[in-house]
Coordinates of C-alpha atoms and ligand atoms in Angstrom, one line a residue:
M7 CA 70.1 12.5 38.7
I8 CA 68.2 9.6 39.1
L9 CA 65.5 11.2 37.6
S10 CA 67.8 11.8 34.3
V11 CA 68.5 7.9 34.5
L12 CA 65.3 7.1 35.1
L13 CA 63.8 9.5 32.2
S14 CA 66.5 7.4 29.8
S15 CA 65.9 4.2 30.9
I16 CA 62.6 4.9 29.9
V17 CA 63.5 6.4 26.4
I18 CA 65.8 3.2 25.7
L19 CA 63.0 1.2 26.3
I20 CA 60.6 2.7 24.6
I21 CA 63.1 2.9 21.4
A22 CA 64.1 -1.1 22.0
I23 CA 60.2 -1.6 22.0
Y24 CA 59.7 0.3 18.8
F25 CA 62.4 -2.0 17.4
Y26 CA 61.0 -5.1 18.5
I27 CA 57.8 -4.5 17.2
K28 CA 58.7 -3.2 14.4
W29 CA 61.4 -6.3 13.8
K30 CA 58.8 -8.9 14.8
Y31 CA 56.0 -7.4 13.0
Y32 CA 57.4 -5.1 10.4
T33 CA 60.6 -6.8 9.0
V34 CA 60.9 -9.4 6.3
H35 CA 62.4 -12.0 7.9
G36 CA 65.8 -13.9 6.4
T37 CA 65.9 -14.6 2.5
I38 CA 63.4 -15.7 1.1
P39 CA 61.7 -13.5 -0.8
G40 CA 58.6 -11.4 0.1
L41 CA 57.1 -7.3 0.1
E42 CA 58.2 -5.3 3.1
P43 CA 54.9 -5.0 5.6
E44 CA 53.2 -2.2 6.5
F45 CA 51.7 -1.1 10.1
L46 CA 48.7 -2.9 10.8
S47 CA 47.3 -4.4 7.4
G48 CA 51.0 -5.8 6.3
N49 CA 51.1 -6.5 2.6
L50 CA 47.3 -6.4 2.4
R51 CA 47.1 -3.2 1.4
Q52 CA 49.7 -3.1 -0.8
L53 CA 48.8 -6.5 -2.9
G54 CA 44.7 -4.5 -3.0
V55 CA 43.3 -6.9 -1.1
V56 CA 41.9 -4.1 1.6
S57 CA 41.2 -0.4 0.1
S58 CA 42.7 2.8 1.6
N59 CA 39.7 2.5 4.5
R60 CA 40.6 -0.7 5.5
E61 CA 37.5 -2.8 3.4
L62 CA 38.4 -6.1 2.8
I63 CA 37.7 -6.0 -1.3
D64 CA 39.5 -8.9 -2.3
S65 CA 41.0 -12.8 -0.8
Y66 CA 43.9 -14.2 0.6
G67 CA 43.9 -16.4 -2.4
Y68 CA 44.4 -13.4 -4.6
A69 CA 47.6 -11.5 -2.3
C70 CA 49.2 -15.0 -3.1
E71 CA 48.7 -15.8 -6.2
K72 CA 49.7 -11.5 -7.4
M73 CA 53.2 -12.6 -4.7
Q74 CA 53.4 -16.4 -6.2
K75 CA 53.7 -14.0 -10.1
V76 CA 56.2 -11.8 -8.5
Y77 CA 58.6 -13.6 -5.8
G78 CA 57.7 -17.4 -7.0
D79 CA 56.8 -20.4 -5.2
I80 CA 57.8 -19.4 -1.7
F81 CA 57.7 -16.3 -0.1
Q82 CA 56.7 -14.1 2.9
L83 CA 53.5 -12.7 3.5
W84 CA 52.0 -10.8 6.2
I85 CA 47.7 -10.7 6.8
G86 CA 47.8 -7.9 9.2
I87 CA 50.5 -8.5 11.5
N88 CA 50.4 -12.2 10.8
H89 CA 53.1 -13.4 9.4
Y90 CA 53.6 -16.4 7.6
Y91 CA 56.3 -18.4 4.7
V92 CA 53.9 -19.4 1.8
F93 CA 54.3 -22.5 -0.4
C94 CA 52.8 -23.4 -4.1
R95 CA 53.9 -26.6 -5.3
P96 CA 51.6 -29.6 -4.4
D97 CA 54.9 -31.3 -3.1
H98 CA 55.6 -28.3 -0.4
A99 CA 51.6 -29.1 0.3
Q100 CA 52.8 -33.2 0.5
E101 CA 55.9 -32.1 2.6
I102 CA 53.7 -29.9 5.5
Y103 CA 50.7 -32.6 5.3
T104 CA 52.7 -36.3 5.9
H105 CA 54.6 -35.0 8.6
R106 CA 52.0 -34.1 11.4
N107 CA 54.8 -34.3 14.3
I108 CA 56.5 -30.9 13.1
F109 CA 53.8 -29.4 11.0
D110 CA 50.5 -28.7 13.4
L111 CA 47.7 -26.9 13.9
A112 CA 48.4 -23.0 13.5
K113 CA 48.3 -20.7 16.5
I114 CA 46.6 -18.5 14.3
R115 CA 43.7 -20.9 14.7
T116 CA 43.6 -20.5 18.3
K117 CA 44.2 -17.0 17.9
T118 CA 41.0 -16.0 16.0
F119 CA 38.6 -18.7 16.5
G120 CA 39.7 -18.7 20.5
L121 CA 38.0 -14.8 20.3
I122 CA 34.8 -16.7 19.3
S123 CA 34.8 -19.9 21.2
E124 CA 37.6 -20.7 22.8
H125 CA 36.7 -24.6 23.6
A126 CA 35.9 -26.1 20.1
L127 CA 37.8 -28.9 18.3
V128 CA 39.0 -26.1 15.1
T129 CA 41.0 -24.6 18.0
L130 CA 42.7 -27.0 20.1
I131 CA 45.7 -29.5 19.8
G132 CA 47.2 -32.1 22.0
P133 CA 45.6 -34.3 24.1
E134 CA 42.5 -32.2 24.1
Y135 CA 42.2 -32.0 20.5
K136 CA 41.7 -35.7 20.8
R137 CA 39.0 -35.9 23.6
H138 CA 36.9 -33.0 21.4
A139 CA 37.4 -35.0 18.3
K140 CA 36.4 -38.5 19.9
A141 CA 32.9 -36.2 20.9
V142 CA 32.6 -34.3 17.6
L143 CA 34.3 -36.6 14.7
P144 CA 31.5 -39.2 14.8
M145 CA 28.9 -37.2 14.4
L146 CA 29.9 -35.6 10.9
K147 CA 30.4 -39.0 9.4
K148 CA 28.2 -39.7 6.0
N149 CA 26.4 -42.8 7.5
K150 CA 24.9 -39.8 9.7
F151 CA 23.6 -37.7 7.0
I152 CA 22.0 -40.2 4.9
P153 CA 18.9 -40.6 6.2
Q154 CA 18.7 -37.0 7.1
I155 CA 18.1 -35.9 3.0
P156 CA 14.4 -36.0 2.9
I157 CA 14.7 -33.0 5.4
M158 CA 17.5 -31.3 2.6
T159 CA 15.2 -32.4 -0.3
N160 CA 12.8 -30.6 1.3
C161 CA 14.5 -27.0 2.4
V162 CA 15.4 -27.2 -0.8
D163 CA 11.7 -27.6 -2.1
K164 CA 11.0 -24.6 0.0
L165 CA 13.8 -22.5 -1.6
I166 CA 12.3 -23.1 -5.2
T167 CA 8.6 -22.8 -3.9
I168 CA 10.1 -18.9 -2.8
W169 CA 12.1 -17.9 -6.6
K170 CA 8.3 -19.0 -7.9
E171 CA 6.6 -16.6 -6.3
R172 CA 9.7 -14.5 -7.0
Y173 CA 10.2 -15.0 -10.8
E174 CA 7.7 -17.2 -12.6
N175 CA 6.1 -15.9 -15.4
K176 CA 8.3 -12.7 -14.7
D177 CA 11.0 -12.9 -17.0
N178 CA 12.7 -9.4 -16.6
I179 CA 13.2 -10.1 -12.8
I180 CA 17.0 -11.4 -12.5
C181 CA 17.9 -13.2 -9.2
T182 CA 20.6 -10.8 -7.9
C183 CA 20.7 -12.3 -4.0
I184 CA 21.9 -15.9 -4.6
V185 CA 24.5 -15.7 -1.7
S186 CA 21.6 -14.4 0.2
D187 CA 19.2 -17.3 -0.7
S188 CA 21.9 -19.6 -0.4
Q189 CA 22.9 -19.0 3.4
Q190 CA 19.4 -18.8 4.2
L191 CA 18.4 -22.2 2.8
M192 CA 22.0 -23.5 4.6
L193 CA 20.9 -22.0 8.2
D194 CA 17.5 -23.9 7.9
M195 CA 19.3 -27.3 6.6
F196 CA 22.3 -27.1 8.6
T197 CA 20.3 -26.6 12.1
L198 CA 17.5 -29.0 10.8
I199 CA 20.1 -32.3 10.2
A200 CA 22.3 -31.4 13.1
F201 CA 20.3 -29.7 15.8
D202 CA 17.0 -31.2 14.9
Y203 CA 16.1 -27.2 15.6
D204 CA 13.9 -25.2 12.7
F205 CA 15.7 -21.5 12.0
G206 CA 12.3 -20.6 9.9
N207 CA 14.9 -18.2 7.8
L208 CA 13.2 -20.0 4.5
N209 CA 9.5 -19.8 6.5
N210 CA 10.3 -16.1 6.1
L211 CA 11.4 -15.4 2.9
L212 CA 8.5 -17.2 1.8
K213 CA 6.0 -15.0 3.3
S214 CA 7.6 -11.8 2.2
A215 CA 7.6 -13.2 -1.1
K216 CA 4.1 -14.1 -1.5
S217 CA 3.5 -10.5 -0.2
S218 CA 2.6 -7.7 -2.2
D219 CA 3.3 -5.1 0.7
S220 CA 6.4 -4.0 -0.8
N221 CA 7.3 -2.9 3.4
D222 CA 6.5 -6.4 4.5
K223 CA 10.6 -7.1 4.0
F224 CA 11.9 -10.1 5.1
E225 CA 13.4 -10.4 8.3
L226 CA 16.1 -12.6 9.7
S227 CA 14.6 -15.0 12.8
D228 CA 16.6 -13.6 16.2
L229 CA 19.3 -16.4 15.4
G230 CA 19.8 -15.3 12.2
K231 CA 20.8 -11.9 13.4
A232 CA 22.7 -12.9 16.3
L233 CA 24.3 -15.3 13.8
A234 CA 25.2 -12.4 11.4
I235 CA 26.9 -9.9 14.2
W236 CA 28.5 -12.6 15.8
L237 CA 29.9 -13.9 11.9
N238 CA 30.8 -10.0 11.7
G239 CA 32.7 -9.6 15.1
F240 CA 34.8 -12.6 13.6
Q241 CA 35.3 -11.1 10.2
R242 CA 36.6 -7.6 11.8
V243 CA 39.0 -9.4 14.3
T244 CA 40.7 -11.3 11.7
V245 CA 41.1 -9.0 9.2
N246 CA 42.1 -5.5 11.3
G247 CA 45.7 -7.0 11.7
M248 CA 45.7 -5.8 15.7
P249 CA 47.1 -8.1 17.9
A250 CA 44.9 -10.8 19.8
F251 CA 45.2 -9.4 23.4
I252 CA 43.4 -6.1 21.8
N253 CA 40.6 -8.1 19.7
Y254 CA 40.4 -9.7 22.8
Y255 CA 39.1 -6.0 24.7
L256 CA 37.1 -5.6 21.4
L257 CA 34.5 -8.1 21.2
K258 CA 34.7 -8.0 25.1
F259 CA 33.7 -4.1 25.4
D260 CA 31.1 -4.9 22.0
K261 CA 27.8 -4.8 23.6
I262 CA 26.4 -5.3 19.9
Y263 CA 28.5 -8.5 20.0
Q264 CA 28.7 -9.9 23.2
N265 CA 24.4 -9.7 23.1
A266 CA 24.2 -11.8 20.0
L267 CA 26.7 -14.0 22.0
K268 CA 24.7 -14.2 24.8
L269 CA 21.3 -15.2 22.2
L270 CA 23.6 -18.0 20.3
E271 CA 24.4 -19.5 23.9
N272 CA 20.9 -19.5 25.3
Y273 CA 20.0 -20.9 21.5
S274 CA 22.5 -23.8 22.0
Y275 CA 21.6 -24.2 25.6
K276 CA 18.0 -24.6 24.2
I277 CA 19.3 -27.1 21.8
I278 CA 20.7 -29.1 24.2
S279 CA 18.2 -29.8 26.4
K280 CA 15.4 -30.1 23.6
C281 CA 17.9 -33.0 22.8
Q282 CA 18.5 -34.5 26.2
Q283 CA 14.4 -34.4 26.9
E284 CA 14.0 -35.6 23.9
T285 CA 11.9 -39.6 24.8
D286 CA 11.7 -40.6 21.0
L287 CA 14.3 -43.3 20.9
N288 CA 13.9 -42.9 16.7
R289 CA 13.9 -39.4 17.0
K290 CA 17.6 -39.6 19.0
A291 CA 18.8 -42.2 16.8
I292 CA 18.9 -40.1 13.9
N293 CA 19.5 -36.5 15.1
L294 CA 23.3 -36.0 15.4
V295 CA 23.6 -33.3 18.3
A296 CA 22.4 -36.5 20.3
S297 CA 25.6 -38.3 20.1
L298 CA 27.2 -35.1 20.8
V299 CA 25.2 -34.3 23.9
S300 CA 25.7 -38.2 25.3
T301 CA 29.2 -37.2 25.7
L302 CA 28.1 -34.9 28.3
Q303 CA 30.3 -35.5 31.8
E304 CA 28.4 -36.4 34.3
D305 CA 29.9 -35.2 36.9
E306 CA 32.2 -31.6 36.1
A307 CA 34.4 -30.9 39.3
A308 CA 35.4 -34.3 38.9
E309 CA 36.6 -34.1 35.7
M310 CA 38.2 -31.2 35.9
L311 CA 41.0 -32.3 38.9
K312 CA 42.1 -35.1 36.1
H313 CA 45.1 -34.4 34.1
E314 CA 43.9 -34.3 30.2
E315 CA 45.2 -37.4 29.2
D316 CA 42.3 -38.8 31.9
K317 CA 39.8 -36.5 30.7
T318 CA 36.5 -37.8 29.3
G319 CA 33.5 -36.2 27.5
L320 CA 33.1 -32.5 26.9
T321 CA 31.9 -29.8 30.0
K322 CA 28.5 -27.9 29.3
H323 CA 30.4 -25.5 28.2
E324 CA 32.6 -26.9 25.4
L325 CA 29.9 -28.4 24.3
L326 CA 28.5 -25.1 23.5
G327 CA 31.3 -24.2 21.8
E328 CA 31.3 -27.5 19.5
V329 CA 27.4 -26.0 18.8
L330 CA 28.6 -23.0 17.6
F331 CA 31.6 -23.8 15.4
L332 CA 29.4 -26.1 13.9
L333 CA 26.9 -23.7 12.9
L334 CA 29.5 -21.4 11.7
A335 CA 31.2 -24.5 9.7
G336 CA 28.4 -25.9 8.6
Y337 CA 26.1 -23.5 6.8
E338 CA 29.0 -20.7 5.5
T339 CA 31.4 -23.0 3.5
T340 CA 28.2 -24.8 1.9
A341 CA 26.3 -21.9 1.4
S342 CA 29.4 -19.7 -0.3
A343 CA 29.8 -23.3 -2.9
I344 CA 26.7 -23.7 -3.3
S345 CA 26.8 -20.0 -4.6
W346 CA 29.6 -20.4 -6.6
F347 CA 28.0 -23.4 -8.7
I348 CA 25.2 -21.3 -9.6
H349 CA 27.1 -18.6 -10.6
F350 CA 29.4 -20.6 -12.9
V351 CA 26.7 -23.2 -14.2
S352 CA 24.6 -20.1 -14.8
K353 CA 27.1 -19.7 -17.8
Y354 CA 27.0 -22.9 -19.1
P355 CA 23.3 -24.0 -20.2
E356 CA 25.3 -27.5 -21.5
I357 CA 26.6 -28.6 -18.4
Q358 CA 23.0 -28.2 -16.7
Q359 CA 21.5 -29.9 -19.4
K360 CA 24.2 -32.7 -18.7
M361 CA 23.4 -33.0 -15.0
K362 CA 19.7 -33.2 -16.0
E363 CA 20.2 -35.9 -18.7
E364 CA 22.5 -38.0 -16.6
L365 CA 19.5 -37.6 -13.6
K366 CA 17.4 -39.1 -16.4
H367 CA 19.9 -41.6 -17.1
N368 CA 19.6 -43.0 -13.7
G369 CA 15.8 -43.2 -13.3
I370 CA 16.2 -40.0 -10.8
T371 CA 12.4 -37.9 -10.9
K372 CA 11.1 -35.7 -8.7
E373 CA 9.4 -38.8 -6.9
T374 CA 12.8 -40.7 -6.7
S375 CA 14.3 -40.3 -2.8
L376 CA 17.5 -39.6 -2.9
D377 CA 17.9 -41.1 0.6
D378 CA 20.3 -44.2 -1.7
D379 CA 24.0 -44.2 -1.3
D380 CA 24.3 -46.4 -4.4
L381 CA 21.9 -43.8 -6.4
L382 CA 24.0 -40.8 -5.5
H383 CA 26.9 -42.8 -6.1
K384 CA 26.0 -43.2 -9.5
C385 CA 25.3 -39.5 -10.5
E386 CA 29.2 -38.8 -11.6
Y387 CA 29.3 -36.0 -13.7
I388 CA 27.4 -33.8 -10.8
D389 CA 30.1 -35.2 -8.6
C390 CA 32.7 -33.6 -11.6
V391 CA 30.7 -30.3 -11.4
I392 CA 31.2 -30.4 -7.6
N393 CA 34.7 -31.3 -7.6
E394 CA 35.5 -27.8 -10.5
T395 CA 33.7 -25.6 -8.5
L396 CA 35.8 -26.1 -5.7
R397 CA 38.6 -26.5 -7.8
I398 CA 38.2 -23.1 -9.5
A399 CA 36.7 -20.9 -6.4
P400 CA 38.6 -22.0 -3.2
L401 CA 36.9 -21.2 -0.5
A402 CA 40.1 -21.2 1.8
V403 CA 43.2 -19.6 0.6
G404 CA 45.5 -23.0 2.3
S405 CA 46.2 -25.1 5.3
F406 CA 47.9 -23.2 8.2
R407 CA 50.7 -24.9 10.2
T408 CA 52.5 -23.8 12.9
L409 CA 56.1 -25.7 13.5
T410 CA 56.9 -27.6 16.5
K411 CA 60.8 -28.0 15.4
D412 CA 62.7 -26.5 13.1
A413 CA 62.1 -27.9 9.4
I414 CA 63.8 -27.8 5.9
I415 CA 60.5 -27.4 2.9
D416 CA 62.1 -27.2 0.0
G417 CA 65.8 -26.1 1.1
V418 CA 64.3 -23.3 2.6
K419 CA 64.8 -23.6 7.2
V420 CA 61.6 -22.6 8.9
R421 CA 62.1 -22.3 12.1
Q422 CA 60.0 -23.9 15.1
G423 CA 57.1 -21.4 16.1
E424 CA 56.9 -20.0 12.8
T425 CA 53.7 -20.6 10.5
V426 CA 53.6 -22.3 6.8
L427 CA 50.8 -21.7 4.5
A428 CA 49.9 -24.6 1.8
A429 CA 48.8 -22.5 -0.7
F430 CA 46.4 -25.0 -2.2
S431 CA 44.3 -21.8 -3.6
V432 CA 47.2 -21.3 -5.7
M433 CA 47.4 -24.6 -6.7
Q434 CA 44.1 -25.2 -7.9
R435 CA 44.2 -22.6 -10.5
D436 CA 48.3 -22.7 -11.5
P437 CA 48.6 -24.4 -15.1
R438 CA 51.2 -26.0 -14.2
N439 CA 49.1 -28.6 -12.2
W440 CA 46.7 -29.1 -15.4
K441 CA 46.4 -30.2 -18.3
L442 CA 43.1 -28.2 -19.5
D443 CA 43.4 -24.4 -18.6
P444 CA 42.7 -23.9 -14.7
T445 CA 41.0 -20.8 -15.5
Q446 CA 38.5 -22.0 -17.0
F447 CA 35.4 -23.8 -15.8
I448 CA 35.3 -27.3 -17.2
P449 CA 33.8 -30.6 -15.1
E450 CA 35.2 -32.7 -17.8
R451 CA 38.7 -32.6 -17.2
F452 CA 37.8 -34.8 -14.2
Y453 CA 34.9 -36.7 -16.1
G454 CA 35.5 -39.9 -17.3
I455 CA 38.5 -42.7 -16.6
D456 CA 40.8 -40.8 -19.4
A457 CA 39.2 -37.5 -18.8
P458 CA 42.7 -35.3 -19.5
D459 CA 42.9 -34.0 -16.1
R460 CA 41.6 -37.0 -13.6
N461 CA 45.4 -38.2 -13.0
H462 CA 46.1 -34.9 -11.2
H463 CA 48.7 -34.6 -8.6
S464 CA 47.0 -36.0 -5.9
F465 CA 48.3 -33.0 -3.8
A466 CA 47.3 -29.8 -6.3
F467 CA 43.2 -30.4 -5.3
L468 CA 42.5 -30.3 -1.9
P469 CA 39.4 -27.8 -1.1
F470 CA 39.2 -29.3 1.8
G471 CA 43.0 -29.4 3.3
G472 CA 44.6 -32.3 4.1
G473 CA 46.9 -34.4 6.7
H474 CA 45.0 -34.8 10.3
R475 CA 44.0 -31.4 10.5
V476 CA 41.3 -31.9 6.8
C477 CA 38.0 -30.7 7.3
A478 CA 36.3 -33.5 9.6
G479 CA 32.5 -32.1 7.6
Q480 CA 33.9 -32.8 4.1
E481 CA 31.8 -36.0 3.5
A482 CA 28.9 -34.0 5.0
A483 CA 29.2 -31.3 2.6
R484 CA 29.9 -33.2 -0.7
L485 CA 26.8 -35.0 0.6
E486 CA 24.9 -31.8 0.8
L487 CA 26.2 -30.1 -2.1
K488 CA 25.2 -33.7 -4.8
V489 CA 21.3 -33.5 -3.1
I490 CA 21.0 -29.9 -3.4
I491 CA 22.4 -29.5 -6.7
I492 CA 20.3 -32.6 -7.7
R493 CA 17.1 -31.5 -6.7
L494 CA 18.1 -27.9 -7.9
M495 CA 18.4 -29.8 -11.5
Q496 CA 15.3 -31.4 -11.2
F497 CA 13.4 -28.4 -11.1
V498 CA 15.1 -25.4 -12.5
T499 CA 17.9 -23.7 -15.1
F500 CA 20.0 -20.9 -14.4
T501 CA 21.0 -18.4 -16.9
D502 CA 23.3 -15.6 -17.3
A503 CA 22.6 -12.0 -16.5
P504 CA 23.9 -8.4 -16.6
G505 CA 25.8 -8.3 -13.7
N506 CA 26.9 -11.6 -13.1
N507 CA 30.4 -11.0 -12.9
G508 CA 31.6 -12.8 -10.3
G509 CA 34.7 -11.3 -9.1
R510 CA 36.4 -13.1 -5.2
Y511 CA 36.1 -11.0 -1.5
Q512 CA 37.0 -13.3 1.3
R513 CA 34.5 -13.3 4.5
V514 CA 35.2 -16.3 6.7
T515 CA 35.3 -18.2 3.1
V516 CA 35.6 -16.9 0.2
M517 CA 32.7 -16.1 -1.9
P518 CA 31.2 -14.9 -5.4
K519 CA 31.0 -10.4 -5.2
E520 CA 29.0 -10.3 -7.7
V521 CA 25.7 -12.8 -8.8
A522 CA 23.1 -12.3 -11.2
V523 CA 21.0 -15.3 -12.9
S524 CA 17.2 -15.5 -14.2
I525 CA 16.3 -18.5 -13.2
K526 CA 13.6 -20.3 -14.9
F527 CA 11.0 -23.6 -14.0
D528 CA 11.4 -27.0 -16.0
Ligands
HEM610 C1 32.4 -27.1 0.9 C2 32.2 -27.3 2.0 C3 33.4 -27.0 2.8 C4 34.9 -26.6 2.8 C5 35.7 -26.0 1.4 C6 35.6 -26.7 3.9 C7 37.1 -26.5 4.0 C8 38.1 -26.8 5.0 C9 39.0 -26.4 5.3 C10 39.9 -26.1 3.9 C11 39.3 -26.6 6.8 C12 41.0 -26.6 6.9 C13 41.8 -27.7 6.8 C14 43.0 -28.0 7.3 O1 43.8 -26.8 7.8 O2 44.1 -28.4 6.4 C15 38.6 -26.9 7.5 C16 38.4 -27.0 9.0 C17 37.0 -28.0 9.4 N1 35.7 -27.8 8.6 FE1 35.3 -27.4 6.7 N2 34.9 -26.7 5.0 C18 33.8 -27.6 4.4 C19 32.7 -27.6 5.3 C20 32.6 -28.5 6.3 C21 31.3 -28.2 7.1 C22 29.7 -28.7 6.4 C23 31.4 -28.6 8.4 C24 30.9 -29.2 9.6 C25 29.4 -29.7 9.5 C26 33.0 -29.0 8.8 C27 33.5 -28.5 9.9 C28 35.1 -28.1 9.9 C29 36.1 -28.4 11.0 C30 35.0 -29.2 12.2 C31 37.0 -27.8 10.9 C32 38.5 -28.2 11.7 C33 39.3 -29.5 11.7 C34 40.3 -29.6 12.5 O3 40.8 -28.3 12.8 O4 40.6 -30.9 12.7 N3 33.3 -27.9 7.3 N4 37.0 -27.2 6.8
NAG611 C1 18.2 -16.6 27.8 O1 16.7 -17.7 28.2 C2 16.7 -17.5 29.4 C3 15.7 -18.7 29.7 O2 15.3 -19.2 28.8 C4 16.4 -15.8 29.5 O3 15.4 -15.8 30.5 C5 17.0 -14.6 29.1 O4 16.5 -13.5 28.8 C6 17.5 -15.4 27.3 N1 19.0 -14.3 27.5 C7 18.7 -13.7 26.1 C8 20.0 -12.6 26.0 O5 17.9 -13.8 25.0
NAG612 C1 36.4 -35.2 -6.6 O1 37.2 -35.3 -5.9 C2 38.1 -36.0 -4.9 C3 38.9 -35.6 -4.0 O2 40.4 -35.2 -5.2 C4 38.4 -37.1 -5.9 O3 38.3 -38.3 -4.4 C5 37.3 -37.6 -6.5 O4 37.3 -39.0 -7.3 C6 36.5 -36.6 -7.5 N1 35.9 -37.3 -7.6 C7 35.5 -37.4 -9.4 C8 34.1 -37.6 -9.9 O5 36.4 -36.8 -9.9

């Protein structure tokens, strides 16, 4: 008797769990249109974003564009087991960004980025976020980056030297490694300017370019390898559709990943202690991480006892989390943007010509030092090219926000705890928001006071997101991109080559799948 009661309770429990999971993760909620999701992949396989062997082959932005065509501007989307209400109009975005008390940082951020570092600004909300923001945001201000411009140009010059070794006077050789070259460039550049630490990847790349021995292959530095493994782990857990606790253990028991993480922590500690030992005050003043390190708590044990609201400064462990996240945010994003830039301008020699003329017009030669804000400011056409690159090839699908209370957006009720996605990647390519064809790369749409798309809806173009959790590195990123592009345009011209097909590919950011260009030296 007892046994049969027990058995039937277990069966009922299993059925209940099955229906709960089915309801929670695999059912279209309410009346908002959507596609019935599949086990683990959600809608990604149906939309062609993951292939049948679960490999990501396209971007989340592509998934949203496809859904929008069928269901209109508001629909439900499952990215793996994560459910979102997607909003595709600029006025929706405006609503979401403006009410920061209702639409707070998405839980998904904590779930994903939290797996790689629990104590970084990107994953935090409330008073803990404020404490971290106070430590991190000042170091990302534009005026902190301006004195670092000579370091930036120096890194670009190294890359140009590498290209010269590889391609000068060899007309038949096409460069197909733009994405990885851009990543090595940004890794070296960002760790130098942010952490005063030389990664040495460009030097290795140069050595292997110079070597006639084909066995003398390019070796990533230890740190580079570790970063690649760490990013790869991050990539896996963001797209495999497993619940967060399973992913936590997948990474926990992944030896290669854990070793990479240890190495990264080691380097981060080295960066921190090198900075603490720096006695040259001039160097200290321009070193970005110095301002971060200066926020280290003197007495961690005492701070720990305080309420979060009363705490100040960061613990060493938290500082480490920030350094790791900044490494990721600081290189992967800008490297993708540079790759897209090269891909697009290689198809338009006249756009490159116009940038080169703008430099000449402003008296910027190969000898001009670029650490002059007014001078940089004058190159407006180059800004338009940067904006057009970020518009046509958005690096992120949009901004995710979780509701702190029930809300109504455009007549649609969304409950507390649900997550919305303001899909700016869709808006940036939606013909309703643009006068000139948004599928075409036309920097002129922004250039000059009466340019056709200069007065676009201000929420239709938000490559860095918006509201109170807008990209913290926006100014720094724009400055870096500008300096890199100016330097490139002073020395080289990119031309289209067979296989320069672009295509979108979801990594932490969206990258071009295929870039193939010839590089000519001016
Ligand atoms: C072209 C380059 C970049 C693009 C397109 C980009 C884009 C973004 C986007 C879309 C977000 C999310 C915003 C939202 O949820 O509304 C974000 C957040 C963030 N980005 Fe960037 N980013 C870039 C470069 C950088 C760089 C160079 C850094 C650091 C040096 C950086 C640091 C951050 C940080 C710290 C956050 C989190 C802010 C918060 O949660 O409060 N980003 N970025
Ligand atoms: C980290 O650094 C310490 C001392 O600098 C060293 O003994 C240890 O082997 C390093 N660990 C890793 C994983 O590199
Ligand atoms: C580029 O876009 C940003 C953000 O929308 C804007 O503030 C800036 O004025 C734009 N620059 C140009 C030259 O259009």
